[in-house]
Short mmCIF file of C-alpha atoms in Angstrom, two decimals:
data_model
loop_
_atom_site.label_atom_id
_atom_site.label_comp_id
_atom_site.label_asym_id
_atom_site.label_seq_id
_atom_site.Cartn_x
_atom_site.Cartn_y
_atom_site.Cartn_z
CA MET A 111 39.99 -95.53 21.78
CA ALA A 112 39.31 -96.67 25.30
CA ASP A 113 40.91 -93.46 26.55
CA LYS A 114 38.61 -91.39 24.39
CA LEU A 115 35.57 -93.22 25.77
CA GLU A 116 36.78 -92.67 29.30
CA ASP A 117 37.16 -88.94 28.60
CA VAL A 118 33.62 -88.75 27.29
CA MET A 119 32.29 -90.69 30.25
CA ASN A 120 34.17 -88.41 32.63
CA ASN A 121 32.67 -85.32 30.95
CA VAL A 122 29.15 -86.63 30.88
CA PHE A 123 29.23 -88.02 34.37
CA ARG A 124 31.31 -85.20 35.86
CA LYS A 125 31.47 -85.70 39.57
CA SER A 126 29.52 -83.04 41.43
CA GLU A 127 30.44 -81.30 44.61
CA GLU A 128 28.40 -82.08 47.65
CA MET A 129 25.52 -79.60 48.17
CA PRO A 130 26.18 -77.47 51.24
CA GLU A 131 24.40 -78.47 54.42
CA GLY A 132 21.03 -76.90 54.93
CA SER A 133 20.34 -76.52 51.22
CA LYS A 134 16.65 -76.27 50.56
CA LEU A 135 14.89 -78.81 48.42
CA VAL A 136 12.57 -78.01 45.60
CA GLU A 137 9.15 -79.01 46.70
CA GLY A 138 5.78 -78.33 45.14
CA TYR A 139 2.31 -78.49 46.65
CA ASP A 140 0.67 -81.90 46.83
CA PHE A 141 -2.97 -81.69 45.81
CA ASN A 142 -3.50 -85.15 47.23
CA GLU A 143 -3.66 -83.38 50.55
CA GLY A 144 -6.71 -81.50 49.45
CA ILE A 145 -7.06 -77.82 48.63
CA ASP A 146 -5.54 -75.78 51.40
CA TYR A 147 -4.95 -72.33 49.95
CA HIS A 148 -2.74 -71.10 52.77
CA LYS A 149 -0.50 -74.18 52.54
CA LEU A 150 -0.55 -73.90 48.76
CA LEU A 151 0.71 -70.34 48.89
CA ARG A 152 3.31 -71.23 51.50
CA THR A 153 4.58 -73.97 49.22
CA TYR A 154 5.37 -71.35 46.54
CA ALA A 155 8.54 -70.57 48.48
CA THR A 156 10.01 -73.98 47.58
CA THR A 157 8.46 -74.33 44.12
CA GLY A 158 11.19 -72.44 42.25
CA PHE A 159 11.32 -69.59 39.70
CA GLN A 160 8.94 -66.73 40.43
CA ALA A 161 6.97 -68.79 42.93
CA THR A 162 10.09 -68.80 45.08
CA ASN A 163 10.43 -65.04 44.66
CA PHE A 164 6.79 -64.78 45.66
CA GLY A 165 7.61 -66.72 48.83
CA ARG A 166 10.59 -64.47 49.50
CA ALA A 167 8.45 -61.38 48.98
CA ILE A 168 6.06 -62.66 51.63
CA GLU A 169 8.98 -63.18 54.01
CA GLU A 170 10.28 -59.68 53.35
CA ILE A 171 6.89 -58.10 53.97
CA GLU A 172 6.49 -60.17 57.13
CA LYS A 173 9.73 -58.58 58.31
CA MET A 174 8.35 -55.11 57.56
CA ILE A 175 5.14 -55.79 59.46
CA LYS A 176 6.97 -57.30 62.40
CA LYS A 177 9.30 -54.32 62.58
CA ARG A 178 6.40 -51.93 62.31
CA ASN A 179 4.59 -53.57 65.19
CA GLU A 180 7.59 -53.31 67.46
CA PRO A 181 7.44 -50.39 69.87
CA LEU A 182 9.72 -47.47 69.10
CA SER A 183 13.11 -47.83 70.72
CA GLU A 184 13.88 -45.42 73.57
CA ASP A 185 16.31 -43.69 71.26
CA ASN A 186 13.71 -43.17 68.58
CA LYS A 187 11.10 -42.08 71.09
CA GLN A 188 13.43 -39.34 72.27
CA LYS A 189 14.05 -37.99 68.80
CA VAL A 190 12.06 -34.89 68.02
CA ASP A 191 9.73 -35.65 65.17
CA PHE A 192 10.33 -33.03 62.51
CA ASN A 193 8.04 -34.90 60.14
CA PRO A 194 5.31 -32.34 59.48
CA ILE A 195 2.63 -34.88 58.49
CA GLU A 196 1.81 -35.31 62.21
CA ARG A 197 1.15 -38.96 61.77
CA LYS A 198 1.83 -41.23 64.71
CA ARG A 199 5.26 -42.70 64.11
CA THR A 200 5.57 -46.41 63.63
CA ASN A 201 8.79 -48.35 64.00
CA CYS A 202 8.86 -49.08 60.27
CA THR A 203 7.56 -46.63 57.70
CA ILE A 204 6.10 -48.67 54.87
CA PHE A 205 6.08 -46.95 51.46
CA LEU A 206 3.54 -48.33 48.98
CA GLY A 207 3.87 -47.32 45.36
CA TYR A 208 1.74 -48.41 42.41
CA THR A 209 1.06 -47.41 38.84
CA SER A 210 -2.40 -46.15 37.88
CA ASN A 211 -3.53 -49.38 36.25
CA MET A 212 -3.65 -50.91 39.72
CA ILE A 213 -6.44 -48.51 40.63
CA SER A 214 -8.21 -49.17 37.33
CA SER A 215 -8.18 -52.86 38.21
CA GLY A 216 -9.73 -54.68 41.14
CA ILE A 217 -6.45 -54.27 43.03
CA ARG A 218 -8.02 -51.01 44.17
CA LYS A 219 -10.02 -53.06 46.68
CA THR A 220 -6.81 -54.50 48.13
CA LEU A 221 -5.27 -51.04 48.35
CA GLN A 222 -8.42 -49.73 50.02
CA PHE A 223 -8.08 -52.44 52.66
CA LEU A 224 -4.50 -51.43 53.39
CA THR A 225 -5.29 -47.75 53.77
CA GLN A 226 -8.59 -48.29 55.57
CA HIS A 227 -6.81 -50.14 58.33
CA ASN A 228 -3.78 -47.88 58.38
CA LEU A 229 -1.41 -50.72 57.49
CA VAL A 230 0.91 -48.59 55.35
CA ASP A 231 2.48 -45.20 55.98
CA CYS A 232 3.06 -43.39 52.70
CA LEU A 233 1.63 -43.81 49.20
CA VAL A 234 3.11 -42.79 45.84
CA THR A 235 1.23 -43.06 42.57
CA THR A 236 0.67 -41.35 39.24
CA ALA A 237 -2.22 -39.05 38.28
CA GLY A 238 -4.37 -41.88 36.92
CA GLY A 239 -3.90 -43.67 40.23
CA ILE A 240 -5.52 -40.72 41.95
CA GLU A 241 -8.34 -39.80 39.61
CA GLU A 242 -9.58 -43.29 38.82
CA ASP A 243 -10.18 -43.95 42.50
CA PHE A 244 -12.54 -40.98 42.62
CA ILE A 245 -14.13 -41.71 39.25
CA LYS A 246 -14.99 -45.21 40.41
CA CYS A 247 -17.03 -43.66 43.21
CA LEU A 248 -19.05 -41.75 40.59
CA ALA A 249 -19.39 -44.45 37.92
CA PRO A 250 -17.91 -47.92 37.34
CA THR A 251 -15.17 -49.34 35.14
CA TYR A 252 -16.11 -52.33 32.99
CA LEU A 253 -14.41 -55.52 31.87
CA GLY A 254 -13.56 -55.58 28.20
CA ASP A 255 -10.91 -57.19 26.04
CA PHE A 256 -7.42 -56.29 24.91
CA HIS A 257 -8.47 -56.83 21.32
CA LEU A 258 -11.41 -54.46 21.06
CA LYS A 259 -10.85 -52.17 18.08
CA GLY A 260 -9.73 -48.65 18.96
CA LYS A 261 -11.64 -47.01 16.12
CA GLU A 262 -14.96 -48.55 17.16
CA LEU A 263 -14.39 -47.75 20.79
CA ARG A 264 -13.64 -44.12 19.96
CA GLU A 265 -16.86 -43.85 17.98
CA LYS A 266 -18.74 -45.23 20.95
CA GLY A 267 -17.00 -42.90 23.35
CA ILE A 268 -15.39 -45.70 25.33
CA ASN A 269 -11.78 -45.65 26.50
CA ARG A 270 -9.73 -48.82 26.88
CA ILE A 271 -7.27 -49.57 29.69
CA GLY A 272 -5.83 -52.96 28.78
CA ASN A 273 -8.87 -55.23 28.95
CA LEU A 274 -10.90 -52.75 30.98
CA LEU A 275 -13.23 -50.08 29.64
CA VAL A 276 -14.07 -46.61 30.94
CA PRO A 277 -16.86 -44.68 29.19
CA ASN A 278 -16.28 -40.99 28.46
CA SER A 279 -19.33 -40.16 30.54
CA ASN A 280 -17.36 -41.21 33.62
CA TYR A 281 -14.90 -38.42 32.93
CA CYS A 282 -17.73 -35.96 32.38
CA LEU A 283 -19.04 -36.82 35.83
CA PHE A 284 -15.53 -36.35 37.18
CA GLU A 285 -15.30 -32.93 35.55
CA ASP A 286 -18.64 -31.88 37.05
CA TRP A 287 -17.48 -33.06 40.48
CA ILE A 288 -14.00 -31.60 40.53
CA ILE A 289 -14.28 -28.16 38.92
CA PRO A 290 -16.34 -26.66 41.78
CA ILE A 291 -13.79 -28.08 44.22
CA PHE A 292 -11.00 -26.35 42.31
CA ASP A 293 -13.00 -23.10 42.54
CA GLN A 294 -13.19 -23.49 46.32
CA MET A 295 -9.50 -24.32 46.49
CA LEU A 296 -8.67 -21.19 44.54
CA GLU A 297 -10.68 -19.10 47.00
CA GLU A 298 -8.72 -20.66 49.87
CA GLN A 299 -5.48 -20.02 48.03
CA LYS A 300 -6.37 -16.33 47.83
CA LYS A 301 -6.72 -16.38 51.61
CA GLY A 302 -3.27 -17.83 52.09
CA MET A 303 -3.53 -21.59 51.53
CA LYS A 304 -0.56 -23.05 49.66
CA TRP A 305 -1.62 -26.09 47.66
CA THR A 306 0.62 -29.03 46.80
CA PRO A 307 -0.30 -32.28 45.05
CA SER A 308 -0.44 -34.15 48.38
CA LYS A 309 -2.72 -31.52 49.90
CA VAL A 310 -4.99 -31.66 46.86
CA ILE A 311 -5.26 -35.44 47.20
CA HIS A 312 -6.01 -35.09 50.92
CA ARG A 313 -8.76 -32.58 50.12
CA LEU A 314 -10.26 -34.68 47.33
CA GLY A 315 -10.26 -37.69 49.68
CA LYS A 316 -12.22 -35.60 52.13
CA GLU A 317 -14.64 -34.40 49.45
CA ILE A 318 -15.38 -37.82 47.96
CA ASN A 319 -16.44 -39.12 51.39
CA HIS A 320 -16.93 -42.67 50.11
CA PRO A 321 -15.82 -45.89 51.87
CA ASP A 322 -14.74 -47.50 48.59
CA SER A 323 -12.15 -44.81 48.00
CA VAL A 324 -8.50 -45.49 48.78
CA TYR A 325 -7.84 -41.79 49.32
CA TYR A 326 -10.88 -41.29 51.53
CA TRP A 327 -9.15 -43.62 54.00
CA CYS A 328 -5.83 -41.87 53.49
CA TYR A 329 -7.57 -38.65 54.47
CA LYS A 330 -9.18 -40.27 57.51
CA ASN A 331 -5.99 -41.96 58.68
CA ASN A 332 -3.67 -39.10 57.73
CA ILE A 333 -1.63 -41.22 55.33
CA PRO A 334 0.23 -38.88 52.96
CA VAL A 335 -0.12 -39.57 49.23
CA PHE A 336 2.48 -38.13 46.87
CA SER A 337 2.01 -37.68 43.15
CA PRO A 338 4.46 -35.19 41.70
CA GLY A 339 3.11 -35.91 38.24
CA LEU A 340 -0.45 -35.08 39.27
CA THR A 341 -1.09 -33.06 36.12
CA ASP A 342 -0.35 -36.03 33.86
CA GLY A 343 -3.89 -37.35 33.68
CA SER A 344 -7.52 -36.31 33.68
CA ILE A 345 -6.86 -34.18 36.76
CA GLY A 346 -4.34 -32.32 34.64
CA ASP A 347 -6.96 -31.83 31.94
CA MET A 348 -9.33 -30.42 34.53
CA LEU A 349 -6.65 -28.12 35.91
CA TYR A 350 -5.91 -26.96 32.35
CA LEU A 351 -9.56 -26.15 31.77
CA HIS A 352 -9.70 -24.41 35.12
CA THR A 353 -6.93 -22.01 34.07
CA TYR A 354 -9.29 -20.63 31.45
CA LYS A 355 -12.42 -20.51 33.52
CA ASN A 356 -11.01 -19.35 36.84
CA PRO A 357 -7.26 -18.87 36.60
CA GLY A 358 -4.75 -18.69 39.40
CA LEU A 359 -4.53 -22.08 41.11
CA VAL A 360 -0.92 -23.02 41.92
CA LEU A 361 0.54 -26.36 43.06
CA ASP A 362 3.92 -26.42 44.78
CA ILE A 363 5.89 -29.58 44.03
CA ILE A 364 8.89 -28.38 46.00
CA GLU A 365 6.99 -28.39 49.27
CA ASP A 366 5.92 -31.95 48.48
CA ILE A 367 9.42 -33.28 47.79
CA ARG A 368 10.43 -31.90 51.17
CA LEU A 369 7.55 -33.78 52.81
CA MET A 370 8.17 -36.97 50.85
CA ASN A 371 11.88 -37.20 51.55
CA ASN A 372 11.27 -36.46 55.20
CA GLN A 373 9.00 -39.49 55.43
CA ALA A 374 12.17 -41.50 54.92
CA VAL A 375 14.63 -39.28 56.76
CA PHE A 376 12.67 -39.26 60.01
CA ALA A 377 11.71 -42.93 59.89
CA ALA A 378 13.08 -45.42 62.39
CA ASN A 379 13.13 -48.13 59.70
CA THR A 380 11.67 -48.25 56.21
CA GLY A 381 10.09 -50.79 53.89
CA MET A 382 9.18 -50.32 50.22
CA ILE A 383 6.47 -52.22 48.37
CA ILE A 384 6.40 -51.13 44.74
CA LEU A 385 3.99 -52.38 42.08
CA GLY A 386 5.24 -51.35 38.66
CA GLY A 387 7.97 -49.03 37.50
CA GLY A 388 8.46 -45.50 36.29
CA LEU A 389 7.90 -42.58 38.59
CA VAL A 390 6.33 -44.56 41.43
CA LYS A 391 9.34 -46.84 41.73
CA HIS A 392 11.99 -44.18 41.50
CA HIS A 393 10.30 -41.60 43.70
CA ILE A 394 10.16 -43.99 46.65
CA CYS A 395 13.66 -45.37 46.17
CA ASN A 396 15.08 -41.90 45.86
CA ALA A 397 13.44 -40.75 49.09
CA ASN A 398 15.09 -43.69 50.82
CA LEU A 399 18.43 -42.55 49.49
CA MET A 400 18.16 -39.74 52.02
CA ARG A 401 18.52 -42.22 54.85
CA ASP A 402 21.20 -44.37 53.17
CA GLY A 403 18.74 -46.96 51.95
CA ALA A 404 15.58 -48.82 52.78
CA ASP A 405 15.77 -51.72 55.19
CA PHE A 406 13.20 -53.90 53.40
CA SER A 407 12.15 -53.90 49.75
CA VAL A 408 9.79 -55.73 47.47
CA PHE A 409 9.43 -54.87 43.76
CA ILE A 410 6.67 -56.50 41.73
CA ASN A 411 6.89 -55.68 38.04
CA THR A 412 7.27 -57.06 34.56
CA ALA A 413 10.12 -54.84 33.41
CA GLN A 414 13.52 -56.09 32.31
CA GLU A 415 16.94 -54.55 32.96
CA PHE A 416 18.49 -55.08 29.51
CA ASP A 417 17.44 -51.63 28.27
CA GLY A 418 19.03 -49.87 31.24
CA SER A 419 15.70 -48.56 32.45
CA ASP A 420 15.10 -47.78 36.08
CA SER A 421 11.79 -49.61 35.83
CA GLY A 422 13.56 -52.84 34.96
CA ALA A 423 16.47 -52.37 37.30
CA ARG A 424 16.89 -55.09 39.89
CA PRO A 425 17.10 -54.21 43.58
CA ASP A 426 20.85 -54.69 43.42
CA GLU A 427 21.11 -51.66 41.13
CA ALA A 428 19.32 -49.67 43.83
CA VAL A 429 21.93 -50.90 46.32
CA SER A 430 24.63 -49.33 44.16
CA TRP A 431 22.90 -45.97 44.57
CA GLY A 432 22.35 -46.32 48.28
CA LYS A 433 18.61 -46.59 47.82
CA ILE A 434 18.55 -50.01 49.45
CA ARG A 435 20.89 -50.92 52.31
CA ALA A 436 23.79 -53.14 51.36
CA ASP A 437 22.95 -55.69 54.05
CA ALA A 438 19.25 -55.86 53.14
CA GLN A 439 17.63 -58.82 51.38
CA PRO A 440 15.40 -57.14 48.80
CA VAL A 441 13.14 -59.15 46.52
CA LYS A 442 11.93 -58.61 42.96
CA VAL A 443 9.02 -60.72 41.81
CA TYR A 444 8.88 -60.83 38.01
CA ALA A 445 5.12 -60.97 37.71
CA GLU A 446 2.08 -59.00 36.71
CA ALA A 447 0.82 -57.52 39.94
CA THR A 448 -2.88 -58.36 39.60
CA LEU A 449 -1.94 -62.04 39.69
CA VAL A 450 0.21 -61.94 42.78
CA PHE A 451 -0.50 -58.90 44.93
CA PRO A 452 -3.83 -59.99 46.43
CA LEU A 453 -2.28 -63.34 47.30
CA ILE A 454 0.69 -61.65 48.94
CA VAL A 455 -1.59 -59.39 50.97
CA ALA A 456 -3.67 -62.44 51.91
CA GLU A 457 -0.58 -64.09 53.33
CA THR A 458 0.72 -61.03 55.13
CA PHE A 459 -1.32 -57.92 55.95
CA ALA A 460 -4.74 -59.54 55.84
CA ARG A 461 -3.60 -62.52 57.85
CA HIS A 462 -2.20 -60.28 60.56
CA PHE A 463 -5.21 -57.99 60.53
CA HIS A 464 -7.72 -60.78 60.93
CA SER A 465 -5.86 -62.77 63.51
CA ILE A 466 -4.95 -59.76 65.56
CA LYS A 467 -8.41 -58.20 65.66
CA PRO A 468 -10.17 -60.49 68.16
CA GLU A 469 -7.71 -60.39 71.01
CA SER A 470 -5.10 -57.68 71.10
CA SER A 471 -5.10 -54.17 72.45
CA GLU A 472 -1.38 -53.53 72.02
CA ASN A 473 -1.60 -52.97 68.27
CA GLU A 474 -4.81 -51.06 68.25
CA GLU A 475 -3.07 -47.72 68.02
CA ILE A 476 -1.52 -48.71 64.74
CA ILE A 477 -4.68 -50.23 63.39
CA LYS A 478 -7.01 -47.40 64.39
CA MET B 1188 -23.93 -9.72 33.41
CA ASP B 1189 -25.39 -7.75 30.49
CA GLU B 1190 -24.67 -4.05 30.78
CA TYR B 1191 -26.92 -1.31 29.56
CA THR B 1192 -25.35 1.59 27.66
CA LYS B 1193 -26.23 5.14 28.45
CA ALA B 1194 -26.41 6.32 24.90
CA GLU B 1195 -28.13 3.36 23.26
CA SER B 1196 -31.80 2.46 23.41
CA GLY B 1197 -31.37 0.30 26.51
CA ALA B 1198 -31.02 -3.02 24.66
CA SER B 1199 -28.30 -5.35 25.99
CA GLN B 1200 -24.84 -5.22 24.53
CA SER B 1201 -24.44 -8.97 24.12
CA PHE B 1202 -26.47 -12.13 23.81
CA PRO B 1203 -25.79 -15.70 24.87
CA GLN B 1204 -25.01 -18.35 22.29
CA GLN B 1205 -24.14 -21.99 22.68
CA CYS B 1206 -20.41 -22.52 22.27
CA SER B 1207 -20.84 -25.15 19.58
CA ALA B 1208 -22.71 -22.59 17.44
CA LEU B 1209 -19.79 -20.16 17.33
CA ARG B 1210 -17.84 -19.94 14.11
CA LYS B 1211 -14.50 -18.65 12.91
CA ASN B 1212 -14.70 -14.94 12.03
CA GLY B 1213 -17.70 -14.60 14.31
CA HIS B 1214 -17.65 -12.53 17.48
CA VAL B 1215 -17.37 -13.59 21.09
CA LEU B 1216 -16.88 -11.86 24.42
CA ILE B 1217 -13.79 -13.02 26.30
CA LYS B 1218 -13.28 -11.50 29.75
CA GLU B 1219 -15.42 -8.52 28.75
CA HIS B 1220 -13.39 -7.94 25.57
CA PRO B 1221 -15.34 -8.01 22.31
CA CYS B 1222 -13.31 -10.24 19.99
CA LYS B 1223 -13.32 -11.74 16.55
CA ILE B 1224 -12.66 -15.48 16.52
CA VAL B 1225 -9.60 -16.33 14.42
CA GLU B 1226 -9.11 -19.98 15.36
CA MET B 1227 -11.46 -22.58 16.70
CA SER B 1228 -11.01 -26.26 17.41
CA THR B 1229 -13.05 -28.86 19.21
CA SER B 1230 -11.91 -31.71 21.37
CA LYS B 1231 -14.48 -34.45 21.54
CA THR B 1232 -15.67 -35.83 24.88
CA GLY B 1233 -12.88 -37.81 26.39
CA LYS B 1234 -10.53 -38.04 29.31
CA HIS B 1235 -10.78 -34.31 29.74
CA GLY B 1236 -14.50 -34.56 30.30
CA HIS B 1237 -17.20 -32.90 28.21
CA ALA B 1238 -16.55 -31.90 24.60
CA LYS B 1239 -14.86 -28.52 24.50
CA VAL B 1240 -14.32 -25.69 22.10
CA HIS B 1241 -10.91 -24.05 22.13
CA MET B 1242 -10.71 -20.64 20.55
CA VAL B 1243 -8.22 -17.92 19.81
CA ALA B 1244 -9.74 -14.50 19.28
CA ILE B 1245 -8.56 -10.95 18.70
CA ASP B 1246 -9.95 -7.89 20.43
CA ILE B 1247 -11.71 -5.85 17.74
CA PHE B 1248 -10.49 -2.61 19.22
CA ASP B 1249 -6.87 -3.14 20.21
CA GLY B 1250 -5.90 -6.33 18.37
CA LYS B 1251 -4.84 -8.18 21.53
CA LYS B 1252 -4.99 -11.96 21.38
CA TYR B 1253 -7.13 -13.88 23.83
CA GLU B 1254 -7.69 -17.61 24.34
CA ASP B 1255 -10.58 -19.41 25.90
CA ILE B 1256 -11.93 -22.91 26.35
CA CYS B 1257 -15.58 -23.64 26.85
CA PRO B 1258 -17.58 -26.87 27.17
CA SER B 1259 -19.47 -27.07 23.87
CA THR B 1260 -22.88 -27.23 25.53
CA HIS B 1261 -22.31 -24.10 27.61
CA ASN B 1262 -23.18 -20.61 26.47
CA MET B 1263 -20.80 -17.81 25.78
CA SER B 1264 -21.67 -14.16 25.32
CA VAL B 1265 -21.58 -12.72 21.82
CA PRO B 1266 -21.20 -8.95 21.68
CA HIS B 1267 -23.34 -6.85 19.38
CA VAL B 1268 -20.94 -5.21 16.94
CA ASN B 1269 -22.06 -2.23 14.88
CA ARG B 1270 -20.47 -0.30 12.12
CA LYS B 1271 -21.78 3.10 11.18
CA GLU B 1272 -20.51 5.55 8.62
CA TYR B 1273 -20.40 9.27 9.28
CA GLN B 1274 -19.53 12.27 7.15
CA LEU B 1275 -16.20 13.71 8.26
CA VAL B 1276 -16.61 17.32 9.39
CA ASP B 1277 -13.41 18.13 11.28
CA LEU B 1278 -10.55 16.97 13.47
CA ASP B 1279 -9.55 19.23 16.35
CA GLU B 1280 -6.06 19.63 17.80
CA ASP B 1281 -6.82 17.28 20.73
CA GLY B 1282 -7.65 14.49 18.30
CA TYR B 1283 -11.44 14.68 18.63
CA LEU B 1284 -13.43 14.00 15.48
CA SER B 1285 -16.37 16.04 14.41
CA LEU B 1286 -18.78 13.74 12.55
CA MET B 1287 -22.20 14.14 10.94
CA ASP B 1288 -24.61 11.26 10.58
CA ASP B 1289 -27.15 10.82 7.79
CA ASN B 1290 -29.77 12.73 9.82
CA GLY B 1291 -27.55 15.80 9.92
CA GLU B 1292 -26.73 15.38 13.62
CA VAL B 1293 -23.18 16.10 14.65
CA ARG B 1294 -21.17 14.37 17.32
CA ASN B 1295 -17.76 15.37 18.67
CA ASP B 1296 -17.08 12.73 21.26
CA ILE B 1297 -14.89 10.26 19.43
CA LYS B 1298 -11.16 10.61 19.87
CA ILE B 1299 -8.80 9.10 17.37
CA ASP B 1300 -5.32 7.80 18.17
CA ASP B 1301 -2.33 8.16 15.87
CA GLY B 1302 -2.22 5.75 13.00
CA ASP B 1303 -3.16 5.13 9.41
CA VAL B 1304 -6.79 6.14 9.88
CA LYS B 1305 -5.82 9.41 11.53
CA ASP B 1306 -3.38 10.08 8.70
CA SER B 1307 -6.13 9.49 6.11
CA ILE B 1308 -8.42 11.86 7.97
CA GLU B 1309 -5.80 14.58 8.23
CA LYS B 1310 -5.09 14.23 4.51
CA ALA B 1311 -8.78 14.48 3.64
CA ILE B 1312 -9.15 17.64 5.75
CA LYS B 1313 -6.02 19.23 4.34
CA GLU B 1314 -7.03 18.57 0.78
CA GLU B 1315 -10.61 19.55 1.55
CA GLU B 1316 -11.97 16.24 0.29
CA ASP B 1317 -15.24 14.67 1.31
CA ALA B 1318 -14.68 11.65 3.48
CA ARG B 1319 -16.74 9.03 5.26
CA VAL B 1320 -15.45 7.67 8.60
CA THR B 1321 -16.52 4.21 9.78
CA ILE B 1322 -17.09 3.93 13.52
CA LEU B 1323 -16.97 0.48 15.10
CA SER B 1324 -18.99 0.16 18.28
CA SER B 1325 -19.43 -2.65 20.74
CA MET B 1326 -19.81 -3.09 24.52
CA GLY B 1327 -19.96 0.65 25.07
CA LYS B 1328 -16.70 1.32 23.24
CA GLU B 1329 -16.33 3.13 19.94
CA LYS B 1330 -13.44 3.55 17.56
CA ALA B 1331 -12.82 4.99 14.15
CA ILE B 1332 -11.52 2.20 12.00
CA ALA B 1333 -11.62 3.49 8.43
CA CYS B 1334 -11.73 6.64 6.38
CA LYS B 1335 -12.81 6.62 2.75
CA ASN B 1336 -12.95 9.35 0.21
CA SER B 1337 -16.45 10.04 -0.91
CA THR B 1338 -15.90 12.85 -3.38
CA LYS B 1339 -18.14 12.28 -6.29
#
């Protein structure tokens, strides 16, 4: 009997191994110290669960920015730049990918900041992510509710994106704006211009000429934007209509894949920041495969891996493909991007931008 | 855009009509082809922009199928389509019809291609039967589309 008791005691109070030296402690933010948002966000790193991943994502992006601000090595300077975008090379090409709902939401403002100040090097998004940016310059998107009834909304001519609402009239304005541009583009095509999705986006960014537009700044700063699925949205509907009214416009996706992959191939180092899954996630990772993997990666999405989807795949799966380098320290934050992305940018890009601005001249070329 | 025929009184060959007023079995001009609408569907205002009418139509002369999409508030051209019956007089070896209208005036300028209508005409001539030929005209084109016996 005493033996049995001893066994139980030994199981319950199993002796633990000593924690290795340097192990980090779990530590949350102490509100007794007041409300210091920067310290609060820094404390996420030691808070555990996704807060810790959030902290790690910030670290990983800090590495990207630091690398990017380094001057090109002599070796890299010597290399002939076959990248046809003619963008000044940075020491770390940062790929930013996001699904279209990011543009529908207020995250668009954060993305506009990043492109306005030339803080990223290559964008990938879906058709909605392109058109909604332009539509917002013509008419606004409204806050709604996830539970608004579809039937009633349809009768009122209002479209729902999650808990946001876009009236049909917004799309009518978009149609009126874009169809004449397509007509012009067709005329240019007849004179020899070869259109691709990225060239279309560049042109539309030029045409919108509006400081709120993400792609206006991409046009101004010569940041390429790739969207191989450009027809899968309202733009596609407009292109479809255009084939009846004024047929002939052609978009070459092969020329674009060449350009996209070369963004990675000719990069000195690369970083990936991907909000969401699907095409935007895979397209960027696949381009990085061409250079044996990205050096730095951050995924922010809500997808799970149990269904074998690429969207839900953890960074380690990408390592198996050679899309992320084996010695990299990629991070996945399991979170809905609107909650975390502005905070991450606040702690990284925005922080750098605002503290650098007053004094330095050395980074001005990148910021320009 | 409206053309004026040489032979006709100088009235235009088509008139504009709002897309939403078009109906199945009506006529519409698609890329200068006078057509009869065989299918029509509307997509309400939505992600694709303004409400649109999608139609499939068949050229009234050669039967070719054409498609078009038009915003429902825009106009499309509707061709004037006329049918006129003539008394069959003769068919020459080059395929030109000799026809007499109700005023007794004869015209010889319409050629007929091989087909059922031509066969009917040849039969009527061979058997010396009275026949009436229907001529379809629209957008400056004319074609014989039917031949009916009219022997009393």
